[in-house]
Amino acid sequence: MTEIKRQRICPICEAGCGLNITTDGRKVIEIKANPRDVFSNGHLCPKGVALQELDSDPDRLRQPLLKRNGRHEPVTWDAALQHISKQLGGIKEQHGANAVAAYVGNPTAHNIGLAMGFGAFAGSLGSSNIFSAGTVDQVPKQLASEYMFGDDMAVPVPDIERCDLLLMLGANPVVSNGSLWMVPKFRDKLRSMQQRGGRLVTVDPRQSETASLADEHHFIRPGTDAWLLAALINELRALGADGERRYPSKNSARLFDALSRIDTHMAAQRTGLAAEQILKLAERLYGAERAAVYGRVGTTLQAFGTLTSHLVEVINVITGNLDAEGGAMFPEQAFYAPRPPKTEYQHARYRSRVSGYAEVLGQMPVAALREEIETPGPGQIRALVCFAGNPVVSNPDSTRLEGALAKLDFLVCVDIYHNETTKLADVILPGTSPFEDSHYDHFLGAMGYRNTARYSAPLFAPQQPDEWQSALTLAYIAANDSVPTATQLADFEDDHVAASAAAYAADEDCALAGRDVQELVSMIEPQQGVERLLDLGVRAGAWGDHFGMRDGLTLGKMAAAPHGIDFGAPRPRLAEVIRFSDGRIDLGHSAILQEVNRLQAQPPAEGLLLVGRRNVQTNNSWLQNLPALNKGRLQNGETLCTLDIHPLDAEVHGLQEDNWVAVGSATGNVQARVRLTERMARGVVSLPHGFSQDETINQGMRRRHPGANANILAASNYIDEMSGTVALNGIPVSLTRIE
Ligand SMILES: Nc1nc2c(c(=O)[nH]1)N[C@H]1C(S)=C(S)[C@@H](COP(=O)(O)OP(=O)(O)OC[C@H]3O[C@@H](n4cnc5c(=O)[nH]c(N)nc54)[C@H](O)[C@@H]3O)O[C@H]1N2
Ligand SMILES: Nc1nc2c(c(=O)[nH]1)N[C@H]1C(S)=C(S)[C@@H](COP(=O)(O)OP(=O)(O)OC[C@H]3O[C@@H](n4cnc5c(=O)[nH]c(N)nc54)[C@H](O)[C@@H]3O)O[C@H]1N2
Ligand code: SF4
Ligand SMILES: [Mo]
């Protein structure tokens, strides 16, 4: 035996845990936390340990699959690619570029090869039908930043290590490990905050695992956070909060004027909090030396998600906590992404064909996906290339979406499993094991609780094209309608790297502005792969060597530091963040004011409302095939996919623990087992997402743990109107006991 211990970052969630992995040849022997990792300091959850099973899972795809006569058969890469090239080329030629759509899923945020490759693919495709899991997730928060700071990547995060009061709405980091906030060991950080006298206040329709550790919890009626935040802003101002004067800001007066029509009693009625509680909370925020407000999935996956996200930051501004130590800060990451010139916000530059949904962050909202496939006419989507996504389970109106995807002329999936979506594909290209790719948090690194630079090289050499190569190959196919030879692909990569270097040289804010592109390219150290782009971005970044201009970071230096490099706590940097030409924070854009009006005009949602939740043992719709994450449940007949309901609501509906219930909504029906818990607000029920009852997928273990697909209940036109993001929380439902 020749066991070797090596370090690697877990690619599953935003905790970004550093792992110590013991290997013997191609075999993983053991996975443990890496206590020396400068960012995660020894954090680990069961999913990280289960990576070993993911690597060895016999159900994980390792060969391209081609559908013939309704069955998937293994084929060579060349055969699969030739087929893709022929089909996509034909559809584009006959129906135009927009007839081919692309969808990119959540794991891309944790996979730099896939993310950069997808960028190249979308660039070559030239279709305006680009979709992502973002519009069933974080886009409202990013759009709020676009309107407020002129940069959708400027997302402030709580400076938890120096904070005295954290107000958290619609997030459960004890389970999720943070979201648009890389915060491993959240529990420990919370405990330290509490030990130095700090307080956590949670607002959630459930008393979640995080809320249970909070100093104060408030149940809220789903979808009403904007009312609460508006009232808090009014109360804070009445107390004297005028932090906006400390910042270069604009349009505050008109925002405050619009919000002033929402009084605390109205907000109390809508939200279910008492007026005195709202006032007390405002006093706490006003009195706290260093406070931060943070909202996540519960506040973005709801109607008014963008307004809510905006108001969260308004509180951070008026309390003087934005960009201040212990408040909501803008972390920095080592990788610099070039930014095109810009002076104004960018949104709604084009619209979807059928319902006129506005473009957001260069994408179409997934709310539009099904109808764009189903509605005939010029521009109809006829083919889809889906990278690391499972829209049949993660997107709204699942039953009808599945029907629409089945009707496509051509579906390609790049994925590691046969699942509810990929089973419909004409071709599936396998991704690699997480141990066969490199890792760098190119996207989420800008939202870390601390500034660090960490890189993992592949643990094992892939036995197939890595995801950067496959995506780049698809990009070549999209651009040239033919499958590249090895030389052609290498040239294509060279061109892509040169174009990227040119974008850095053209970016006036970048340290490489004006540099000679050929010189930059010749100095990039890695010879091939996505590592070239990583070296480029890291050397252009805050700590980079700026290509020979100073002694600084390179990919090589990151690779030589397997526990990561620490650059300290976030520092105030607002001036660098704001991208408007006047350098000012926009507190009251007219689009935001319109939303305030729309909020007030909206009647309250009556009846029972459904919200989501997450479990430590699952990650969206995947990982459920791994035995380590299903321990015990199978034998005990347990399920994570219960309908949680308050006992008094259960009584009203004639339901008892373990009863089966049909949950119905405007779009469909699912069945789930009832779990009674006083941790639910009255009038609210909860189902996790990511489950399905599909018995035709080739995942043995997942098939044995069926669960209700919550998104059968979600309507694709129930959205946050500003961003087009689907409101997957706050869905009106009815319950019927199943005898
Ligand atoms: N009701 C409800 N619905 C929700 C949510 C909710 O809270 N409630 N949350 C939403 C959120 S926040 C998100 S992010 C979306 C997620 O939406 P999606 O991204 O569409 O769905 P995932 O379930 O994350 O599916 C990821 C897919 O990627 C594959 N995969 C995993 N790793 C890799 C890899 O390395 N390479 C490749 N090629 N494939 C890989 C998996 O097999 C799986 O098919 O779901 C959303 N849907
Ligand atoms: N174990 C595990 N970890 C994960 C994931 C996973 O599936 N499993 N998914 C990852 C992904 S893709 C993401 S985006 C993150 C998400 O991370 P989080 O944002 O922390 O997501 P959740 O754990 O779903 O917590 C959302 C909370 O919002 C509450 N909520 C619902 N509606 C409302 C509302 O109207 N108002 C308020 N105030 N609260 C509401 C819900 O009850 C729930 O407690 O987690 C990531 N981490
Ligand atoms: S918390 Fe778990 S899944 Fe998330 S990065 Fe850490 S080990 Fe991986
Ligand atoms: Mo997400």
mmCIF file of N, CA and C in Angstrom, residues 2-10 17-35 37 435-437 455-461 559 561-563:
data_model
loop_
_atom_site.group_PDB
_atom_site.id
_atom_site.type_symbol
_atom_site.label_atom_id
_atom_site.label_comp_id
_atom_site.label_asym_id
_atom_site.label_seq_id
_atom_site.Cartn_x
_atom_site.Cartn_y
_atom_site.Cartn_z
ATOM 1 N N THR A 2 0.493 2.179 -0.847
ATOM 2 C CA THR A 2 1.180 3.472 -0.816
ATOM 3 C C THR A 2 0.131 4.558 -0.626
ATOM 4 N N GLU A 3 -0.224 4.738 0.632
ATOM 5 C CA GLU A 3 -1.255 5.735 0.907
ATOM 6 C C GLU A 3 -0.664 7.135 0.899
ATOM 7 N N ILE A 4 -1.401 8.027 0.282
ATOM 8 C CA ILE A 4 -0.967 9.430 0.244
ATOM 9 C C ILE A 4 -2.098 10.279 0.786
ATOM 10 N N LYS A 5 -1.750 11.277 1.577
ATOM 11 C CA LYS A 5 -2.783 12.207 2.048
ATOM 12 C C LYS A 5 -2.645 13.512 1.281
ATOM 13 N N ARG A 6 -3.756 13.921 0.666
ATOM 14 C CA ARG A 6 -3.714 15.178 -0.073
ATOM 15 C C ARG A 6 -4.907 16.062 0.283
ATOM 16 N N GLN A 7 -4.766 17.346 -0.032
ATOM 17 C CA GLN A 7 -5.819 18.288 0.315
ATOM 18 C C GLN A 7 -6.663 18.586 -0.906
ATOM 19 N N ARG A 8 -7.937 18.861 -0.628
ATOM 20 C CA ARG A 8 -8.822 19.244 -1.728
ATOM 21 C C ARG A 8 -10.040 19.935 -1.144
ATOM 22 N N ILE A 9 -10.609 20.845 -1.905
ATOM 23 C CA ILE A 9 -11.781 21.588 -1.429
ATOM 24 C C ILE A 9 -13.033 20.841 -1.858
ATOM 25 N N CYS A 10 -13.976 20.701 -0.931
ATOM 26 C CA CYS A 10 -15.233 20.035 -1.257
ATOM 27 C C CYS A 10 -16.032 20.919 -2.216
ATOM 28 N N CYS A 17 -15.423 23.397 2.235
ATOM 29 C CA CYS A 17 -14.551 22.762 3.234
ATOM 30 C C CYS A 17 -13.260 22.215 2.641
ATOM 31 N N GLY A 18 -12.173 22.480 3.323
ATOM 32 C CA GLY A 18 -10.905 21.861 2.986
ATOM 33 C C GLY A 18 -10.918 20.435 3.518
ATOM 34 N N LEU A 19 -10.576 19.484 2.664
ATOM 35 C CA LEU A 19 -10.603 18.075 3.050
ATOM 36 C C LEU A 19 -9.199 17.497 3.021
ATOM 37 N N ASN A 20 -8.954 16.567 3.935
ATOM 38 C CA ASN A 20 -7.766 15.724 3.839
ATOM 39 C C ASN A 20 -8.212 14.397 3.259
ATOM 40 N N ILE A 21 -7.692 14.054 2.111
ATOM 41 C CA ILE A 21 -8.148 12.839 1.437
ATOM 42 C C ILE A 21 -6.982 11.869 1.324
ATOM 43 N N THR A 22 -7.187 10.683 1.888
ATOM 44 C CA THR A 22 -6.148 9.656 1.785
ATOM 45 C C THR A 22 -6.478 8.768 0.599
ATOM 46 N N THR A 23 -5.500 8.611 -0.273
ATOM 47 C CA THR A 23 -5.723 7.790 -1.463
ATOM 48 C C THR A 23 -4.671 6.702 -1.544
ATOM 49 N N ASP A 24 -5.043 5.653 -2.266
ATOM 50 C CA ASP A 24 -4.090 4.597 -2.594
ATOM 51 C C ASP A 24 -4.291 4.312 -4.069
ATOM 52 N N GLY A 25 -3.356 4.746 -4.886
ATOM 53 C CA GLY A 25 -3.569 4.645 -6.324
ATOM 54 C C GLY A 25 -4.793 5.455 -6.710
ATOM 55 N N ARG A 26 -5.704 4.836 -7.457
ATOM 56 C CA ARG A 26 -6.910 5.543 -7.895
ATOM 57 C C ARG A 26 -8.023 5.454 -6.857
ATOM 58 N N LYS A 27 -7.704 4.886 -5.710
ATOM 59 C CA LYS A 27 -8.750 4.637 -4.729
ATOM 60 C C LYS A 27 -8.726 5.656 -3.586
ATOM 61 N N VAL A 28 -9.915 6.119 -3.188
ATOM 62 C CA VAL A 28 -10.016 6.981 -2.013
ATOM 63 C C VAL A 28 -10.180 6.096 -0.792
ATOM 64 N N ILE A 29 -9.295 6.258 0.181
ATOM 65 C CA ILE A 29 -9.340 5.430 1.389
ATOM 66 C C ILE A 29 -10.137 6.114 2.484
ATOM 67 N N GLU A 30 -9.930 7.427 2.596
ATOM 68 C CA GLU A 30 -10.571 8.123 3.717
ATOM 69 C C GLU A 30 -10.678 9.616 3.424
ATOM 70 N N ILE A 31 -11.780 10.205 3.913
ATOM 71 C CA ILE A 31 -11.956 11.657 3.797
ATOM 72 C C ILE A 31 -12.177 12.227 5.193
ATOM 73 N N LYS A 32 -11.353 13.204 5.531
ATOM 74 C CA LYS A 32 -11.503 13.856 6.836
ATOM 75 C C LYS A 32 -11.444 15.368 6.645
ATOM 76 N N ALA A 33 -11.836 16.057 7.683
ATOM 77 C CA ALA A 33 -11.717 17.511 7.643
ATOM 78 C C ALA A 33 -10.245 17.898 7.651
ATOM 79 N N ASN A 34 -9.911 18.990 7.004
ATOM 80 C CA ASN A 34 -8.553 19.511 7.083
ATOM 81 C C ASN A 34 -8.519 20.662 8.089
ATOM 82 N N PRO A 35 -8.056 20.397 9.313
ATOM 83 C CA PRO A 35 -8.075 21.456 10.329
ATOM 84 C C PRO A 35 -7.159 22.625 9.978
ATOM 85 N N ASP A 37 -6.903 24.006 7.014
ATOM 86 C CA ASP A 37 -7.417 24.838 5.925
ATOM 87 C C ASP A 37 -7.704 26.244 6.457
ATOM 88 N N PHE A 435 -13.198 14.285 -7.997
ATOM 89 C CA PHE A 435 -11.760 14.176 -7.725
ATOM 90 C C PHE A 435 -10.919 14.270 -8.990
ATOM 91 N N GLU A 436 -11.613 14.367 -10.135
ATOM 92 C CA GLU A 436 -10.879 14.435 -11.396
ATOM 93 C C GLU A 436 -10.895 15.835 -11.989
ATOM 94 N N ASP A 437 -11.329 16.798 -11.193
ATOM 95 C CA ASP A 437 -11.240 18.167 -11.711
ATOM 96 C C ASP A 437 -10.575 19.070 -10.675
ATOM 97 N N TYR A 455 -6.832 26.715 -3.960
ATOM 98 C CA TYR A 455 -6.940 25.989 -5.230
ATOM 99 C C TYR A 455 -6.663 24.516 -4.978
ATOM 100 N N SER A 456 -7.444 23.648 -5.613
ATOM 101 C CA SER A 456 -7.149 22.212 -5.577
ATOM 102 C C SER A 456 -6.904 21.728 -6.990
ATOM 103 N N ALA A 457 -5.790 21.063 -7.189
ATOM 104 C CA ALA A 457 -5.540 20.387 -8.473
ATOM 105 C C ALA A 457 -6.330 19.086 -8.464
ATOM 106 N N PRO A 458 -6.582 18.503 -9.647
ATOM 107 C CA PRO A 458 -7.284 17.214 -9.660
ATOM 108 C C PRO A 458 -6.510 16.191 -8.824
ATOM 109 N N LEU A 459 -7.262 15.372 -8.089
ATOM 110 C CA LEU A 459 -6.639 14.318 -7.295
ATOM 111 C C LEU A 459 -6.194 13.171 -8.206
ATOM 112 N N PHE A 460 -7.044 12.894 -9.176
ATOM 113 C CA PHE A 460 -6.769 11.830 -10.142
ATOM 114 C C PHE A 460 -6.909 12.391 -11.555
ATOM 115 N N ALA A 461 -6.094 11.840 -12.466
ATOM 116 C CA ALA A 461 -6.225 12.264 -13.861
ATOM 117 C C ALA A 461 -7.529 11.695 -14.422
ATOM 118 N N ALA A 559 -1.214 26.763 -5.833
ATOM 119 C CA ALA A 559 -1.102 25.299 -5.862
ATOM 120 C C ALA A 559 -0.093 24.816 -4.830
ATOM 121 N N ALA A 561 0.240 25.972 -1.963
ATOM 122 C CA ALA A 561 -0.293 26.211 -0.599
ATOM 123 C C ALA A 561 -1.585 25.409 -0.441
ATOM 124 N N PRO A 562 -1.490 24.105 -0.215
ATOM 125 C CA PRO A 562 -2.694 23.262 -0.219
ATOM 126 C C PRO A 562 -3.674 23.556 0.905
ATOM 127 N N HIS A 563 -3.246 24.300 1.927
ATOM 128 C CA HIS A 563 -4.200 24.679 2.983
ATOM 129 C C HIS A 563 -4.779 26.071 2.729
#
